[in-house]
Amino acid sequence: MSILVYAESWEGKFRKNTLEAISYAKKTSSLFQTDVKAVTCGIIDNNELERLGEFGANKVVSYPNIIKSDGKAVASILQQEVEESQLIIFSNTFNAKIIASRISSKLKAGLVTNVISYITNSSDICVKKQSFSSKAIETVRLKSKIGILSLSPNAFEIKNDSVDVVIEVKDQKIDSEIIILGKDINKGKISLSEAEIVVSAGRGLKAPENWGMVEELAEILGAATACSKPVSDIGWRPHSEHVGQTGKAIAPNLYIAIGISGAIQHLAGVNSSKVMVVINTDPEAPFFKAADYGIIGDAFEVVPKLIEEFKNLKDN
Amino acid sequence: MKILVCISSVPDTTSKINFTDNNSKFDTNGIQFVINPYDEFGLTKAVMLKEQLQATVTVITVGDATTEPVIRKALAIGADNAIRVNLKALDSYSTAREIANYIKENPFDLIIAGKESSDYNGGAVPGIISDILEIPFINACNGLSTDGNSAELKREIDGGIETLKINLPIIIGGQKGLVEESELRIPNMRGIMTSRSKPLEVIEPNQTSTLTESVLFEKPVQKGECKIISSDNVRELVNELHNIAKVI
Ligand SMILES: Cc1cc2nc3c(=O)[nH]c(=O)nc-3n(C[C@H](O)[C@H](O)[C@H](O)COP(=O)(O)OP(=O)(O)OC[C@H]3O[C@@H](n4cnc5c(N)ncnc54)[C@H](O)[C@@H]3O)c2cc1C
Ligand SMILES: Nc1ncnc2c1ncn2[C@@H]1O[C@H](COP(=O)(O)O)[C@@H](O)[C@H]1O
């Protein structure tokens, strides 16, 4: 019956969150005593397709002529590939949310997004998810025959678990009702929702020209950059960096907050981070109650010192 | 042009969240409900389109009578009329199906939802509606212009922005960028007065079957004390992160 994974690709490559989904499916497949089938859309070369076998995919079905941004087309492809599958796994990207909800409707299959736990019982499927903007963890039971899970990024381990993989390429085409006029990709930047380390700054930095040190720190750590809401509202930083209850919810291993007070709406989007560090001049700032490590001090003095120390660490 | 805005009524962002009935239900005691922040951007956009294109703006909420103050607020901001489907929202599927049923009977050119509700964070309702109605769904939409026949949109994709063109009718999952924060409309005195006489129609749900159910809520585990490190000794922080927390 297979566990079906939608293996999303970016410019012909799989990213970390796709591999997380494959690993999740592999681990779950032993509970269900079945194998793992991945479906991909867009042009992806054979080596990359085979790579999914290293993480446990027994079969990969590739549709090079289906554009992944056409959610309707991808959903109908998945519908035809679902066969006897009882579970469909996605990683929780913008794209996946379009496809997962459409396929949920087509198959009358219960959908749980932002999933953060494995399934423990194959005959009564329950999983945990983030809800109330990370202020709560909700356990949801699936009442339908088929279940769809969309996994929170960074919540699951990627595990090498090589199996023999069969690749099948299908040249089916579906006409798209959407005309793409243009794409503006942040080249070379680390995606905020996937990043393991995030360096974030707030109004405490006082002006947009002071972000140089934030970017430098991020670069040394291989981190993505983020910001508080007011900073993106006034246009110091792009909206796509805004984290919090009304921005992106993230869960990196390390979140460094510089000159951010730690308002409840900000914390709601970042408190799933494994370790949080705050740098703030005000010892009463609420962030100190939420963080694991804190430095009470001026960002303009502390951040350059931190950059030096991280450089030293890297050099040794 | 007819525009429908789907509004979910959610706890105010400052709310402390609690649960009752052996932690199986959200405790609404003392909670102030507001228009879901993403829906607020969509509602303001709809009101602006109304002024620009002589559109009519309807809002719809699936919810019990306690959602009416939030619906009235949407009317005060500028919607013309409102529909409440008298069903306490149970899961994304049943909510979406009720909205889709209404749209089947009462077609719209543009349906605006939010990219996610800030309570159950499903991000699923508009996608399901799009599938039932067989219309395109543009998620994470952060820019929209239309002449009433087709639309040019911007949407956030992982790691970038995509611009696209499409014929109406469509449904979008909106967010900031549809309008800017500074453009958000708030009810003025006149709006509040007129909202009281605007039509709010209550319709009964068709069916109440669901595909998922909530069984338990927990609070995230509380963190331990914050370890304060002197600003003269940032090396200690680096050591801690490297050797103890092992995150770098
Ligand atoms: C409906 C709603 C939704 C919201 N959603 C979000 C959201 O999603 N995300 C979000 O972030 N906010 C959100 N907010 C806003 C939130 O309430 C706070 O206003 C916001 O997070 C504050 O941003 P800040 O910490 O950058 O600025 P401030 O609160 O102004 O804090 C700046 C901090 O910098 C410190 N500081 C000043 N100078 C220095 C220095 N030289 N070195 C170090 N520290 C310094 C100060 O002590 C202060 O703590 C929302 C608000 C509402 C009403
Ligand atoms: N009960 C509801 N009534 C009306 N619209 C809703 C309801 N729940 C969700 N929506 C709409 O669907 C969007 C996404 O919600 P969700 O799928 O619950 O995250 C929201 O921003 C609303 O626009």
Short mmCIF file of C-alpha atoms in Angstrom, two decimals, chain B residues 24-220:
data_model
loop_
_atom_site.label_atom_id
_atom_site.label_comp_id
_atom_site.label_asym_id
_atom_site.label_seq_id
_atom_site.Cartn_x
_atom_site.Cartn_y
_atom_site.Cartn_z
CA SER B 24 -9.59 18.63 25.37
CA LYS B 25 -11.20 22.00 24.63
CA PHE B 26 -10.03 25.57 24.23
CA ASP B 27 -11.20 27.67 27.17
CA THR B 28 -12.86 30.78 25.76
CA ASN B 29 -13.40 32.26 29.22
CA GLY B 30 -12.14 35.84 29.35
CA ILE B 31 -10.83 35.69 25.78
CA GLN B 32 -11.27 38.69 23.53
CA PHE B 33 -11.99 37.57 19.95
CA VAL B 34 -10.78 39.50 16.91
CA ILE B 35 -10.72 39.20 13.12
CA ASN B 36 -7.91 36.79 12.23
CA PRO B 37 -4.96 39.14 11.43
CA TYR B 38 -4.45 37.69 7.91
CA ASP B 39 -8.16 38.15 7.17
CA GLU B 40 -7.87 41.79 8.22
CA PHE B 41 -5.50 42.45 5.32
CA GLY B 42 -7.95 40.73 2.97
CA LEU B 43 -10.93 42.65 4.27
CA THR B 44 -9.19 46.00 3.85
CA LYS B 45 -8.17 44.99 0.32
CA ALA B 46 -11.78 44.08 -0.47
CA VAL B 47 -13.04 47.42 0.83
CA MET B 48 -10.45 49.23 -1.31
CA LEU B 49 -11.52 47.27 -4.41
CA LYS B 50 -15.11 48.15 -3.60
CA GLU B 51 -14.23 51.85 -3.71
CA GLN B 52 -12.24 51.39 -6.89
CA LEU B 53 -14.53 49.10 -8.91
CA GLN B 54 -17.99 49.47 -7.36
CA ALA B 55 -17.71 45.93 -6.06
CA THR B 56 -19.92 44.51 -3.33
CA VAL B 57 -18.24 42.93 -0.32
CA THR B 58 -19.82 40.06 1.61
CA VAL B 59 -18.17 38.49 4.65
CA ILE B 60 -18.77 34.92 5.78
CA THR B 61 -17.98 33.22 9.08
CA VAL B 62 -18.63 29.65 10.11
CA GLY B 63 -19.31 29.98 13.81
CA ASP B 64 -21.84 30.15 16.61
CA ALA B 65 -23.57 33.32 17.80
CA THR B 66 -20.53 34.35 19.86
CA THR B 67 -18.74 35.30 16.61
CA GLU B 68 -21.26 38.05 15.82
CA PRO B 69 -19.35 40.96 17.42
CA VAL B 70 -16.40 40.12 15.17
CA ILE B 71 -18.71 39.96 12.14
CA ARG B 72 -20.19 43.35 13.08
CA LYS B 73 -16.67 44.73 13.23
CA ALA B 74 -16.07 43.54 9.66
CA LEU B 75 -19.28 45.32 8.62
CA ALA B 76 -18.11 48.46 10.42
CA ILE B 77 -14.85 48.34 8.46
CA GLY B 78 -16.84 48.45 5.25
CA ALA B 79 -18.34 45.11 4.17
CA ASP B 80 -21.89 45.42 2.80
CA ASN B 81 -23.47 42.33 4.26
CA ALA B 82 -22.57 39.24 6.25
CA ILE B 83 -23.36 35.55 6.38
CA ARG B 84 -22.95 33.42 9.46
CA VAL B 85 -23.16 29.67 9.05
CA ASN B 86 -24.50 28.55 12.38
CA LEU B 87 -21.94 25.87 13.14
CA LYS B 88 -19.18 25.95 15.71
CA ALA B 89 -16.21 25.38 13.39
CA LEU B 90 -15.04 21.79 13.91
CA ASP B 91 -12.32 21.07 11.39
CA SER B 92 -10.96 22.57 8.16
CA TYR B 93 -12.95 20.21 5.97
CA SER B 94 -16.38 20.88 7.46
CA THR B 95 -15.70 24.63 7.62
CA ALA B 96 -14.55 24.75 4.00
CA ARG B 97 -17.48 22.67 2.81
CA GLU B 98 -20.00 25.03 4.40
CA ILE B 99 -18.37 28.05 2.76
CA ALA B 100 -18.15 26.25 -0.60
CA ASN B 101 -21.84 25.28 -0.40
CA TYR B 102 -22.79 28.89 0.11
CA ILE B 103 -20.64 30.00 -2.84
CA LYS B 104 -22.20 27.36 -5.10
CA GLU B 105 -25.60 28.96 -4.49
CA ASN B 106 -24.24 32.52 -4.55
CA PRO B 107 -21.30 32.85 -6.96
CA PHE B 108 -18.49 35.37 -6.36
CA ASP B 109 -15.71 36.65 -8.63
CA LEU B 110 -13.09 36.90 -5.96
CA ILE B 111 -12.92 34.97 -2.71
CA ILE B 112 -10.44 36.22 -0.15
CA ALA B 113 -9.37 34.08 2.79
CA GLY B 114 -6.28 34.30 4.97
CA LYS B 115 -3.21 32.13 4.57
CA GLU B 116 -3.78 30.68 8.04
CA SER B 117 -5.99 31.15 11.07
CA SER B 118 -4.00 32.05 14.16
CA ASP B 119 -5.87 29.59 16.40
CA TYR B 120 -5.81 26.14 14.79
CA ASN B 121 -3.15 27.16 12.24
CA GLY B 122 -4.50 24.75 9.64
CA GLY B 123 -3.79 26.73 6.50
CA ALA B 124 -6.25 24.42 4.81
CA VAL B 125 -9.69 26.02 4.47
CA PRO B 126 -9.16 28.03 1.24
CA GLY B 127 -7.40 25.14 -0.53
CA ILE B 128 -10.29 22.81 0.22
CA ILE B 129 -12.80 25.41 -0.98
CA SER B 130 -10.84 25.78 -4.22
CA ASP B 131 -10.97 22.06 -4.82
CA ILE B 132 -14.70 21.78 -4.17
CA LEU B 133 -15.46 24.74 -6.46
CA GLU B 134 -12.78 23.79 -8.99
CA ILE B 135 -11.28 27.26 -9.07
CA PRO B 136 -7.61 28.28 -8.78
CA PHE B 137 -6.12 28.91 -5.36
CA ILE B 138 -3.31 31.41 -4.85
CA ASN B 139 -1.78 30.94 -1.42
CA ALA B 140 0.36 33.36 0.64
CA CYS B 141 -0.80 36.14 -1.66
CA ASN B 142 0.90 39.47 -0.95
CA GLY B 143 -0.20 41.62 -3.86
CA LEU B 144 -3.37 41.79 -5.94
CA SER B 145 -4.74 44.02 -8.65
CA THR B 146 -7.82 43.29 -10.72
CA ASP B 147 -10.18 44.84 -13.24
CA GLY B 148 -12.99 42.45 -12.34
CA ASN B 149 -12.19 39.91 -15.08
CA SER B 150 -8.64 38.84 -14.47
CA ALA B 151 -6.12 39.48 -11.74
CA GLU B 152 -2.41 40.00 -11.38
CA LEU B 153 -1.08 38.63 -8.15
CA LYS B 154 2.07 38.26 -6.15
CA ARG B 155 2.61 35.33 -3.87
CA GLU B 156 5.30 34.28 -1.48
CA ILE B 157 7.02 31.04 -2.43
CA ASP B 158 9.70 29.37 -0.34
CA GLY B 159 12.65 31.69 -0.81
CA GLY B 160 11.11 34.28 -3.13
CA ILE B 161 8.16 35.99 -4.73
CA GLU B 162 6.24 34.87 -7.81
CA THR B 163 4.11 37.17 -9.99
CA LEU B 164 1.24 35.64 -11.91
CA LYS B 165 -1.82 36.38 -13.96
CA ILE B 166 -5.08 34.53 -13.85
CA ASN B 167 -8.74 34.78 -14.84
CA LEU B 168 -11.40 35.16 -12.17
CA PRO B 169 -13.04 33.54 -10.28
CA ILE B 170 -10.24 32.60 -7.89
CA ILE B 171 -9.67 32.15 -4.17
CA ILE B 172 -6.65 33.54 -2.39
CA GLY B 173 -4.98 32.91 0.97
CA GLY B 174 -3.93 36.45 1.82
CA GLN B 175 -1.36 38.05 4.08
CA LYS B 176 0.45 41.33 4.69
CA GLY B 177 1.32 42.98 1.38
CA LEU B 178 -2.23 42.69 0.02
CA VAL B 179 -2.34 46.02 1.80
CA GLU B 180 0.31 47.49 4.05
CA GLU B 181 0.04 47.56 7.82
CA SER B 182 -0.43 51.34 7.71
CA GLU B 183 -3.37 51.00 5.31
CA LEU B 184 -5.39 48.67 7.54
CA ARG B 185 -8.86 50.10 8.12
CA ILE B 186 -10.27 50.39 11.58
CA PRO B 187 -13.95 51.03 12.25
CA ASN B 188 -14.87 54.71 12.60
CA MET B 189 -17.96 56.06 14.36
CA ARG B 190 -20.02 56.20 11.19
CA GLY B 191 -18.99 52.68 10.25
CA ILE B 192 -19.99 51.40 13.66
CA MET B 193 -23.39 53.12 13.46
CA THR B 194 -24.19 51.84 9.97
CA SER B 195 -22.93 48.33 10.71
CA ARG B 196 -25.87 47.83 13.07
CA SER B 197 -28.36 48.07 10.24
CA LYS B 198 -26.41 46.09 7.65
CA PRO B 199 -27.82 42.62 6.89
CA LEU B 200 -26.35 39.69 8.82
CA GLU B 201 -27.97 36.51 7.59
CA VAL B 202 -27.73 33.32 9.63
CA ILE B 203 -27.91 30.07 7.66
CA GLU B 204 -27.95 26.53 8.99
CA PRO B 205 -25.16 24.07 8.14
CA ASN B 206 -25.77 21.24 5.68
CA GLN B 207 -23.89 18.47 7.32
CA THR B 208 -21.54 18.29 10.25
CA SER B 209 -19.27 15.32 9.57
CA THR B 210 -15.54 15.90 10.08
CA LEU B 211 -12.30 14.21 9.05
CA THR B 212 -10.19 15.10 12.09
CA GLU B 213 -10.80 15.76 15.76
CA SER B 214 -8.86 17.44 18.53
CA VAL B 215 -8.25 15.10 21.43
CA LEU B 216 -5.82 16.88 23.70
CA PHE B 217 -4.07 20.21 24.22
CA GLU B 218 -0.82 20.72 26.09
CA LYS B 219 1.28 23.77 26.84
CA PRO B 220 4.83 23.72 25.51
#
